[in-house]
């Protein structure tokens, strides 16, 4: 049944350059009498009347060649092709269209990357994670705009159900467990009962997934508006423990994620990772960072989480700001955001004060000014700057004049110490 309205909706989801690119792709496919379809998440979102960001197309034919032909007339659009994978991307800063040659997939063993061969649209839909992601809209042919729905996904969309396409789905690729929990949290959907039974049975196959793929899926979950809902669900399904035995999440931790969003708009995923690792002991945090093949910066934040947690009691003590800055400044920034979110009351205020103000405090006198007063470059210069900064943090100096007075006192003390130990290098001239 032709429903051209869906093609209109697809165009409406794109900015003007994106529409031109889609036009060019459809035109090129028509010229070559090739069947081109919109597939996957964008079809699901269009049918749910949700905004869709990226558009995925499937071509029964050579997608890289089609993308090249379409892009030839579009100087402002970037075209990237991966002929070995049969994929291509057209994009600019405001849109992204991925085109792929239709393919069939099979799995040699659980968790392996699939073996791929050219296939039909139906093959291409059959390899997908859930029925609601396995629909297509025809963009060419006799019925442009027709919905192709071989697995009766329309009923699942209506009922808000996530249903796998076959019993071995989670065993083949257990990242689908993380994908499904993300859709549950985002769309308010639920796993269909049989799918849920298979999921619980096969959660252990998460062990077969490489660290990098787990990391990528976990980060996508952490970018959801409420990642704590995904994490809580993953914990209850036994999936977190299957990712790493020390990994756990419960209701008491959800508030910290909400606080992180309150305290840092669009919090960095690295801070979420540190918060996920919050309860771990140092060896467990290090093992988790290794299991997830985290980037250096992410691994640093996760490994520092236990150190940050250990600071909590000290943050309640009556300490001057300079001491607090000394304690907090060695930790990675993302980890400090996790600390500010995990803490409440005075420790939270202090961590936030550090993040928002104290860490930016600098004395008015810089290295050059101190050198003009007689300090030679070297460790003593750094020490003098630190003393000035501490005095400023603690409110002992306010004006440039105050700082100069303090600097002179420091200099004379250093000179006196130098006279007492004449053979050591003082770094002070004159
Ligand atoms: P999102 O809305 O989060 O971007 P999406 O549904 O667009 O999600 P993508 O990760 O962009 O998902 O993948 C595009 C499509 O590819 C999915 O809709 C799904 O049909 C298919 N897909 C992606 N990953 C898998 C997987 N691991 N197993 C099966 N199908 C997958």
CSV table of C-alpha atoms and ligand atoms in Angstrom, one decimal:
chain,number,residue,atom,x,y,z
A,1,UNK,CA,0.0,0.0,0.0
A,2,UNK,CA,1.8,3.2,-1.1
A,3,UNK,CA,2.2,5.7,1.8
A,4,UNK,CA,4.3,8.6,0.3
A,5,UNK,CA,3.7,10.5,3.5
A,6,UNK,CA,6.6,8.5,5.1
A,7,UNK,CA,9.0,9.7,2.5
A,8,UNK,CA,7.8,13.3,3.2
A,9,UNK,CA,8.5,12.7,6.9
A,10,UNK,CA,11.9,11.4,6.1
A,11,UNK,CA,12.7,14.6,4.1
A,12,UNK,CA,11.2,16.7,6.9
A,13,UNK,CA,13.7,15.2,9.3
A,14,UNK,CA,16.6,16.5,7.3
A,15,UNK,CA,18.0,20.0,6.9
A,16,UNK,CA,18.1,21.4,3.3
A,17,UNK,CA,21.5,20.0,2.4
A,18,UNK,CA,20.4,16.6,3.7
A,19,UNK,CA,17.3,16.7,1.6
A,20,UNK,CA,19.4,17.4,-1.5
A,21,UNK,CA,21.6,14.5,-0.6
A,22,UNK,CA,18.7,12.1,-0.1
A,23,UNK,CA,17.2,13.4,-3.4
A,24,UNK,CA,20.4,12.6,-5.2
A,25,UNK,CA,20.7,9.1,-3.7
A,26,UNK,CA,17.1,8.3,-4.6
A,27,UNK,CA,17.6,9.8,-8.1
A,28,UNK,CA,20.8,7.8,-8.7
A,29,UNK,CA,19.0,4.6,-7.5
A,30,UNK,CA,16.1,5.2,-9.8
A,31,UNK,CA,18.3,5.8,-12.8
A,32,UNK,CA,20.0,2.5,-12.2
A,33,UNK,CA,16.7,0.7,-11.4
A,34,UNK,CA,18.1,-0.3,-8.0
A,35,UNK,CA,15.9,-0.9,-4.9
A,36,UNK,CA,16.7,1.6,-2.2
A,37,UNK,CA,15.1,1.6,1.3
A,38,UNK,CA,15.2,3.5,4.6
A,39,UNK,CA,15.8,1.0,7.4
A,40,UNK,CA,16.3,0.5,11.1
A,41,UNK,CA,16.0,3.2,13.8
A,42,UNK,CA,14.9,6.0,11.5
A,43,UNK,CA,11.9,4.0,10.3
A,44,UNK,CA,11.0,3.1,13.9
A,45,UNK,CA,11.3,6.7,15.0
A,46,UNK,CA,9.3,8.0,12.1
A,47,UNK,CA,6.5,5.5,12.9
A,48,UNK,CA,6.6,6.5,16.5
A,49,UNK,CA,6.6,10.2,15.5
A,50,UNK,CA,9.9,10.7,17.4
A,51,UNK,CA,12.7,12.9,16.0
A,52,UNK,CA,15.3,10.9,14.2
A,53,UNK,CA,18.9,11.9,13.9
A,54,UNK,CA,20.7,9.6,11.5
A,55,UNK,CA,19.2,8.0,8.5
A,56,UNK,CA,20.2,4.5,7.4
A,57,UNK,CA,19.6,3.3,3.9
A,58,UNK,CA,19.9,-0.2,2.4
A,59,UNK,CA,20.5,-0.7,-1.3
A,60,UNK,CA,20.0,-4.0,-3.1
A,61,UNK,CA,23.2,-3.2,-5.0
A,62,UNK,CA,26.6,-1.5,-4.7
A,63,UNK,CA,26.0,1.2,-2.0
A,64,UNK,CA,29.5,2.8,-2.2
A,65,UNK,CA,29.1,3.3,-6.0
A,66,UNK,CA,25.7,4.8,-5.5
A,67,UNK,CA,26.9,7.2,-2.9
A,68,UNK,CA,29.8,8.3,-5.0
A,69,UNK,CA,27.5,8.9,-8.0
A,70,UNK,CA,25.1,10.9,-5.8
A,71,UNK,CA,27.8,12.9,-4.1
A,72,UNK,CA,29.4,13.9,-7.5
A,73,UNK,CA,26.9,16.7,-7.9
A,74,UNK,CA,27.0,17.8,-4.2
A,75,UNK,CA,30.1,19.9,-3.6
A,76,UNK,CA,29.1,20.8,0.0
A,77,UNK,CA,28.5,17.2,1.2
A,78,UNK,CA,31.3,14.9,2.4
A,79,UNK,CA,31.2,11.4,1.1
A,80,UNK,CA,33.1,8.6,2.8
A,81,UNK,CA,33.1,5.1,1.3
A,82,UNK,CA,34.2,1.8,2.7
A,83,UNK,CA,34.1,-0.5,-0.3
A,84,UNK,CA,35.3,-3.5,1.7
A,85,UNK,CA,32.2,-3.2,4.0
A,86,UNK,CA,29.8,-2.1,1.2
A,87,UNK,CA,29.0,1.1,3.2
A,88,UNK,CA,29.1,4.8,2.5
A,89,UNK,CA,28.3,8.0,4.4
A,90,UNK,CA,27.1,11.3,3.1
A,91,UNK,CA,27.1,14.1,5.7
A,92,UNK,CA,27.8,17.7,6.6
A,93,UNK,CA,27.6,19.4,10.0
A,94,UNK,CA,23.8,19.1,10.1
A,95,UNK,CA,22.9,15.6,8.8
A,96,UNK,CA,24.3,12.1,8.3
A,97,UNK,CA,23.0,9.5,5.9
A,98,UNK,CA,24.6,6.0,5.9
A,99,UNK,CA,24.0,3.8,3.0
A,100,UNK,CA,24.9,0.1,3.0
A,101,UNK,CA,24.6,-2.7,0.5
A,102,UNK,CA,22.0,-5.2,1.6
A,103,UNK,CA,23.6,-8.2,3.3
A,104,UNK,CA,23.0,-11.4,5.1
A,105,UNK,CA,25.0,-12.3,8.2
A,106,UNK,CA,25.9,-15.5,10.1
A,107,UNK,CA,27.9,-16.0,13.3
A,108,UNK,CA,30.6,-18.7,13.4
A,109,UNK,CA,30.7,-18.5,17.2
A,110,UNK,CA,29.1,-16.4,20.0
A,111,UNK,CA,30.4,-12.9,20.1
A,112,UNK,CA,32.4,-13.2,16.9
A,113,UNK,CA,32.0,-10.5,14.3
A,114,UNK,CA,29.4,-11.8,11.7
A,115,UNK,CA,30.4,-13.4,8.4
A,116,UNK,CA,28.8,-11.2,5.8
A,117,UNK,CA,27.6,-11.9,2.2
A,118,UNK,CA,25.5,-9.9,-0.2
A,119,UNK,CA,21.8,-10.4,0.3
A,120,UNK,CA,18.3,-9.2,-0.3
A,121,UNK,CA,16.4,-6.6,1.8
A,122,UNK,CA,14.7,-9.4,3.6
A,123,UNK,CA,18.1,-10.9,4.6
A,124,UNK,CA,19.2,-7.5,5.7
A,125,UNK,CA,16.2,-7.1,7.9
A,126,UNK,CA,16.5,-10.6,9.3
A,127,UNK,CA,20.0,-9.9,10.7
A,128,UNK,CA,18.8,-7.1,13.0
A,129,UNK,CA,18.4,-6.9,16.7
A,130,UNK,CA,14.7,-6.4,17.3
A,131,UNK,CA,11.6,-6.5,15.2
A,132,UNK,CA,11.0,-2.7,15.7
A,133,UNK,CA,14.4,-2.1,14.1
A,134,UNK,CA,13.7,-4.5,11.2
A,135,UNK,CA,11.3,-2.5,9.1
A,136,UNK,CA,11.9,-0.6,5.9
A,137,UNK,CA,10.4,2.2,3.8
A,138,UNK,CA,10.7,1.8,0.0
A,139,UNK,CA,12.2,4.8,-1.5
A,140,UNK,CA,12.2,3.6,-5.1
A,141,UNK,CA,10.2,1.1,-7.2
A,142,UNK,CA,6.5,1.0,-7.9
A,143,UNK,CA,5.4,1.8,-4.3
A,144,UNK,CA,7.6,4.5,-2.9
A,145,UNK,CA,6.7,5.2,0.7
A,146,UNK,CA,5.4,1.6,1.3
A,147,UNK,CA,6.3,0.1,4.7
A,148,UNK,CA,8.0,-3.3,4.5
A,149,UNK,CA,7.4,-5.2,7.7
A,150,UNK,CA,8.1,-8.9,7.3
A,151,UNK,CA,8.2,-9.6,11.1
A,152,UNK,CA,4.9,-7.8,12.1
A,153,UNK,CA,6.8,-5.1,13.9
A,154,UNK,CA,3.9,-2.7,13.6
A,155,UNK,CA,2.1,-4.7,16.3
A,156,UNK,CA,5.2,-4.6,18.5
A,157,UNK,CA,5.6,-0.9,18.0
A,158,UNK,CA,1.9,-0.4,19.0
A,159,UNK,CA,2.4,-2.6,22.1
A,160,UNK,CA,5.8,-1.1,23.0
A,161,UNK,CA,7.6,-4.5,22.8
A,162,UNK,CA,11.2,-5.5,22.0
A,163,UNK,CA,11.2,-8.9,20.4
A,164,UNK,CA,14.3,-10.6,19.0
A,165,UNK,CA,14.0,-12.2,15.6
A,166,UNK,CA,15.2,-15.7,16.6
A,167,UNK,CA,16.2,-17.7,19.7
A,168,UNK,CA,20.0,-17.4,19.2
A,169,UNK,CA,20.0,-13.7,18.8
A,170,UNK,CA,21.6,-12.8,22.2
A,171,UNK,CA,24.0,-15.7,22.0
A,172,UNK,CA,25.2,-14.6,18.5
A,173,UNK,CA,25.7,-11.0,19.7
A,174,UNK,CA,25.1,-10.2,23.4
A,175,UNK,CA,25.6,-6.5,22.8
A,176,UNK,CA,21.9,-6.6,21.8
A,177,UNK,CA,21.2,-6.9,25.6
A,178,UNK,CA,22.7,-3.4,26.1
A,179,UNK,CA,21.0,-2.1,23.0
A,180,UNK,CA,17.6,-3.4,24.2
A,181,UNK,CA,17.9,-1.9,27.7
A,182,UNK,CA,18.8,1.4,26.0
A,183,UNK,CA,15.6,1.2,23.9
A,184,UNK,CA,13.6,0.3,27.0
A,185,UNK,CA,14.8,3.4,28.9
A,186,UNK,CA,14.5,5.7,25.9
A,187,UNK,CA,11.3,4.5,24.3
A,188,UNK,CA,9.6,3.2,27.4
A,189,UNK,CA,9.3,-0.2,25.7
A,190,UNK,CA,9.6,-3.6,27.4
A,191,UNK,CA,11.2,-6.9,26.4
A,192,UNK,CA,8.5,-9.3,25.2
A,193,UNK,CA,8.3,-12.3,27.6
A,194,UNK,CA,9.9,-15.0,25.5
A,195,UNK,CA,12.7,-12.5,24.5
A,196,UNK,CA,13.2,-11.7,28.2
A,197,UNK,CA,13.6,-15.4,29.0
A,198,UNK,CA,16.2,-15.9,26.3
A,199,UNK,CA,17.9,-12.7,27.4
A,200,UNK,CA,18.3,-13.9,31.0
A,201,UNK,CA,19.4,-17.3,29.8
A,202,UNK,CA,22.1,-15.8,27.5
A,203,UNK,CA,23.3,-12.8,29.5
A,204,UNK,CA,26.4,-14.8,30.3
A,205,UNK,CA,27.4,-14.5,26.6
A,206,UNK,CA,28.4,-10.9,27.3
A,207,UNK,CA,31.7,-12.6,28.3
A,208,UNK,CA,32.3,-13.3,24.7
A,209,UNK,CA,32.2,-9.7,23.6
A,210,UNK,CA,35.4,-7.8,23.1
A,211,UNK,CA,36.2,-5.0,25.5
A,212,UNK,CA,36.1,-2.3,22.8
A,213,UNK,CA,32.6,-3.3,21.6
A,214,UNK,CA,31.3,-3.4,25.2
A,215,UNK,CA,32.8,0.0,25.9
A,216,UNK,CA,31.2,1.5,22.8
A,217,UNK,CA,27.7,0.1,23.7
A,218,UNK,CA,28.1,1.1,27.4
A,219,UNK,CA,29.1,4.6,26.4
A,220,UNK,CA,26.0,4.8,24.2
A,221,UNK,CA,24.0,3.9,27.2
A,222,UNK,CA,25.7,6.6,29.3
A,223,UNK,CA,24.8,9.1,26.7
A,224,UNK,CA,21.1,8.4,27.1
A,225,UNK,CA,19.1,11.1,29.0
A,226,UNK,CA,18.8,8.8,32.1
A,227,UNK,CA,21.7,6.3,32.0
A,228,UNK,CA,20.9,5.1,35.5
A,229,UNK,CA,17.7,3.5,34.3
A,230,UNK,CA,19.7,1.4,31.8
A,231,UNK,CA,22.3,0.5,34.4
A,232,UNK,CA,19.7,-0.5,37.0
A,233,UNK,CA,18.0,-2.7,34.4
A,234,UNK,CA,21.3,-4.3,33.3
A,235,UNK,CA,22.1,-5.1,36.9
A,236,UNK,CA,18.8,-6.8,37.5
A,237,UNK,CA,19.1,-8.8,34.3
A,238,UNK,CA,22.5,-10.1,35.5
A,239,UNK,CA,24.2,-8.3,32.6
A,240,UNK,CA,26.5,-6.0,34.6
A,241,UNK,CA,28.0,-9.0,36.5
A,242,UNK,CA,28.5,-10.8,33.1
A,243,UNK,CA,30.4,-7.8,31.8
A,244,UNK,CA,32.6,-7.8,34.9
A,245,UNK,CA,32.1,-9.7,38.2
A,246,UNK,CA,32.7,-6.6,40.3
A,247,UNK,CA,30.2,-4.4,38.4
A,248,UNK,CA,26.9,-3.7,40.2
A,249,UNK,CA,24.3,-1.0,40.3
A,250,UNK,CA,21.4,-0.4,42.7
A,251,UNK,CA,18.8,2.2,43.4
A,252,UNK,CA,21.0,4.0,45.9
A,253,UNK,CA,23.3,4.9,43.1
A,254,UNK,CA,20.6,6.3,40.8
A,255,UNK,CA,20.4,9.6,42.7
A,256,UNK,CA,24.1,10.3,42.1
A,257,UNK,CA,23.5,10.2,38.3
A,258,UNK,CA,20.6,12.6,38.7
A,259,UNK,CA,22.8,14.9,40.8
A,260,UNK,CA,25.6,14.7,38.2
A,261,UNK,CA,23.1,16.0,35.5
A,262,UNK,CA,21.9,18.8,37.9
A,263,UNK,CA,25.5,19.9,38.6
A,264,UNK,CA,27.0,19.5,35.2
A,265,UNK,CA,24.8,20.0,32.1
A,266,UNK,CA,25.4,17.3,29.6
A,267,UNK,CA,27.9,15.5,31.9
A,268,UNK,CA,30.9,13.9,30.2
A,269,UNK,CA,30.5,10.1,29.7
A,270,UNK,CA,33.9,9.7,31.4
A,271,UNK,CA,32.4,11.2,34.6
A,272,UNK,CA,29.5,8.6,34.3
A,273,UNK,CA,32.1,5.8,34.0
A,274,UNK,CA,33.8,7.0,37.1
A,275,UNK,CA,30.5,7.0,38.9
A,276,UNK,CA,29.8,3.5,37.7
A,277,UNK,CA,33.1,2.4,39.2
A,278,UNK,CA,32.4,4.3,42.4
A,279,UNK,CA,32.0,1.4,44.8
A,280,UNK,CA,35.0,-0.6,43.5
A,281,UNK,CA,38.3,-1.2,45.2
A,282,UNK,CA,41.4,-0.1,43.4
A,283,UNK,CA,42.3,-3.6,41.8
A,284,UNK,CA,38.7,-4.0,40.7
A,285,UNK,CA,38.6,-0.5,39.1
A,286,UNK,CA,41.8,-1.3,37.3
A,287,UNK,CA,40.4,-4.7,36.1
A,288,UNK,CA,37.2,-3.0,34.9
A,289,UNK,CA,39.2,-0.4,32.9
A,290,UNK,CA,41.1,-3.3,31.3
A,291,UNK,CA,38.0,-5.4,30.6
A,292,UNK,CA,36.3,-2.5,28.8
A,293,UNK,CA,39.4,-1.5,26.8
A,294,UNK,CA,38.9,2.1,27.9
A,295,UNK,CA,40.8,4.9,26.4
A,296,UNK,CA,43.7,6.3,28.5
A,297,UNK,CA,41.6,9.2,29.8
A,298,UNK,CA,38.6,7.0,30.6
A,299,UNK,CA,40.8,4.4,32.3
A,300,UNK,CA,42.4,7.2,34.4
A,301,UNK,CA,39.0,8.4,35.6
A,302,UNK,CA,37.9,4.9,36.5
A,303,UNK,CA,41.1,3.9,38.3
A,304,UNK,CA,41.0,7.2,40.3
A,305,UNK,CA,37.4,6.6,41.4
A,306,UNK,CA,38.4,4.7,44.6
A,307,UNK,CA,41.0,7.5,45.5
A,308,UNK,CA,38.3,10.1,45.0
A,309,UNK,CA,35.9,8.2,47.3
A,310,UNK,CA,38.6,7.9,49.9
A,311,UNK,CA,38.7,11.7,50.1
A,312,UNK,CA,35.0,12.0,51.2
A,313,UNK,CA,35.7,12.1,55.0
A,314,UNK,CA,38.4,14.7,54.6
A,315,UNK,CA,36.0,16.9,52.7
A,316,UNK,CA,33.9,17.2,55.8
A,317,UNK,CA,36.8,18.4,57.9
A,318,UNK,CA,37.5,22.0,58.8
A,319,UNK,CA,40.4,22.5,56.4
A,320,UNK,CA,41.5,25.7,54.6
A,321,UNK,CA,40.7,25.9,50.8
A,322,UNK,CA,44.4,25.6,49.9
A,323,UNK,CA,44.6,22.2,51.6
A,324,UNK,CA,41.4,21.0,49.8
A,325,UNK,CA,42.9,22.1,46.5
A,326,UNK,CA,46.1,20.2,47.3
A,327,UNK,CA,44.0,17.1,47.9
A,328,UNK,CA,41.7,17.4,44.9
A,329,UNK,CA,43.9,18.8,42.2
A,330,UNK,CA,45.8,15.5,41.4
A,331,UNK,CA,42.6,13.7,40.5
A,332,UNK,CA,41.2,13.7,36.9
A,333,UNK,CA,38.5,16.3,36.3
A,334,UNK,CA,35.9,13.7,35.2
A,335,UNK,CA,36.5,11.8,38.5
A,336,UNK,CA,36.0,15.0,40.4
A,337,UNK,CA,32.6,15.5,38.8
A,338,UNK,CA,31.8,12.0,39.9
A,339,UNK,CA,32.9,12.9,43.4
A,340,UNK,CA,30.7,16.0,43.4
A,341,UNK,CA,27.8,13.9,42.3
A,342,UNK,CA,28.4,11.1,44.7
A,343,UNK,CA,28.8,13.4,47.7
A,344,UNK,CA,26.1,15.4,49.5
A,345,UNK,CA,26.1,18.3,51.9
A,346,UNK,CA,29.4,19.9,52.8
A,347,UNK,CA,31.7,17.5,50.8
A,348,UNK,CA,29.6,18.1,47.7
A,349,UNK,CA,29.7,21.9,48.2
A,350,UNK,CA,33.5,21.8,48.5
A,351,UNK,CA,34.0,19.5,45.5
A,352,UNK,CA,31.8,21.9,43.4
A,353,UNK,CA,33.5,24.9,44.8
A,354,UNK,CA,36.8,23.4,43.6
A,355,UNK,CA,35.4,22.6,40.2
A,356,UNK,CA,33.8,25.9,39.6
A,357,UNK,CA,36.1,28.4,41.3
A,358,UNK,CA,39.1,27.2,43.3
A,359,UNK,CA,40.8,25.4,40.5
A,360,UNK,CA,40.8,28.6,38.4
A,361,UNK,CA,42.3,30.8,41.1
A,362,UNK,CA,45.7,32.2,40.2
A,363,UNK,CA,47.8,34.8,41.9
A,364,UNK,CA,48.0,38.2,40.3
A,365,UNK,CA,51.8,38.0,40.3
A,366,UNK,CA,53.1,35.6,37.6
A,367,UNK,CA,56.4,34.0,37.1
A,368,UNK,CA,57.8,37.0,35.2
A,369,UNK,CA,56.8,39.4,38.0
A,370,UNK,CA,58.5,37.1,40.6
A,371,UNK,CA,61.7,37.0,38.4
A,372,UNK,CA,61.7,40.8,38.3
A,373,UNK,CA,61.7,40.7,42.1
A,374,UNK,CA,64.8,38.5,42.1
A,375,UNK,CA,63.7,34.8,41.9
A,376,UNK,CA,65.5,32.8,39.3
A,377,UNK,CA,63.6,30.2,37.2
A,378,UNK,CA,63.5,26.8,38.9
A,379,UNK,CA,61.8,24.8,41.6
A,380,UNK,CA,61.8,27.8,44.0
A,381,UNK,CA,59.8,29.9,41.5
A,382,UNK,CA,57.2,27.2,41.3
A,383,UNK,CA,57.1,27.0,45.1
A,384,UNK,CA,56.7,30.8,45.5
A,385,UNK,CA,53.8,30.7,43.0
A,386,UNK,CA,52.2,27.9,44.9
A,387,UNK,CA,52.6,29.8,48.2
A,388,UNK,CA,51.0,32.9,46.6
A,389,UNK,CA,48.1,30.8,45.2
A,390,UNK,CA,47.5,29.2,48.6
A,391,UNK,CA,47.5,32.6,50.3
A,392,UNK,CA,45.0,33.9,47.8
A,393,UNK,CA,42.7,30.8,48.1
A,394,UNK,CA,42.8,31.2,51.9
A,395,UNK,CA,42.0,34.9,51.7
A,396,UNK,CA,45.4,36.0,53.2
A,397,UNK,CA,46.1,38.2,50.2
A,398,UNK,CA,43.6,40.2,48.1
A,399,UNK,CA,45.4,42.9,46.1
A,400,UNK,CA,48.5,42.9,44.0
A,401,UNK,CA,50.2,45.0,46.8
A,402,UNK,CA,49.4,42.2,49.3
A,403,UNK,CA,50.9,39.7,47.0
A,404,UNK,CA,54.1,41.8,46.5
A,405,UNK,CA,54.4,42.1,50.3
A,406,UNK,CA,54.1,38.4,50.7
A,407,UNK,CA,56.5,37.7,47.8
A,408,UNK,CA,59.1,39.9,49.5
A,409,UNK,CA,58.7,38.1,52.8
A,410,UNK,CA,59.1,34.8,51.0
A,411,UNK,CA,62.2,36.1,49.2
A,412,UNK,CA,63.9,37.3,52.4
A,413,UNK,CA,63.0,34.0,54.1
A,414,UNK,CA,64.6,32.1,51.2
A,415,UNK,CA,67.6,34.3,51.3
A,416,UNK,CA,68.0,33.8,55.0
A,417,UNK,CA,67.8,30.0,54.5
A,418,UNK,CA,70.3,30.3,51.8
A,419,UNK,CA,72.8,32.2,53.9
A,420,UNK,CA,72.5,29.5,56.5
A,421,UNK,CA,73.3,26.9,53.8
A,422,UNK,CA,75.7,28.8,51.6
A,423,UNK,CA,76.6,25.9,49.3
A,424,UNK,CA,73.2,24.9,48.2
A,425,UNK,CA,71.7,26.5,45.1
A,426,UNK,CA,69.0,29.0,46.3
A,427,UNK,CA,67.5,30.1,43.0
A,428,UNK,CA,67.6,33.7,44.5
A,429,UNK,CA,69.9,36.3,43.0
A,430,UNK,CA,71.6,39.3,44.7
B,1,LIG,P1,19.9,4.9,17.9
B,1,LIG,O1,18.5,5.4,17.8
B,1,LIG,O2,20.3,4.7,19.3
B,1,LIG,O3,20.9,5.5,17.1
B,1,LIG,P2,19.5,2.9,16.0
B,1,LIG,O4,18.3,2.0,16.1
B,1,LIG,O5,19.5,4.0,14.9
B,1,LIG,O6,19.7,3.4,17.4
B,1,LIG,P3,22.2,2.1,15.3
B,1,LIG,O7,23.1,1.6,16.3
B,1,LIG,O8,22.4,3.3,14.6
B,1,LIG,O9,20.7,2.0,15.9
B,1,LIG,O10,22.0,0.9,14.2
B,1,LIG,C1,21.2,1.0,13.1
B,1,LIG,C2,20.4,-0.2,12.9
B,1,LIG,O11,21.3,-1.3,12.7
B,1,LIG,C3,19.5,-0.6,14.1
B,1,LIG,O12,18.3,0.0,14.1
B,1,LIG,C4,19.4,-2.1,13.9
B,1,LIG,O13,18.5,-2.5,13.0
B,1,LIG,C5,20.8,-2.5,13.3
B,1,LIG,N1,21.8,-2.9,14.3
B,1,LIG,C6,22.7,-2.2,14.9
B,1,LIG,N2,23.4,-2.9,15.8
B,1,LIG,C7,23.0,-4.2,15.7
B,1,LIG,C8,23.3,-5.4,16.3
B,1,LIG,N3,24.3,-5.5,17.2
B,1,LIG,N4,22.6,-6.5,16.0
B,1,LIG,C9,21.6,-6.4,15.1
B,1,LIG,N5,21.2,-5.3,14.5
B,1,LIG,C10,21.9,-4.2,14.8
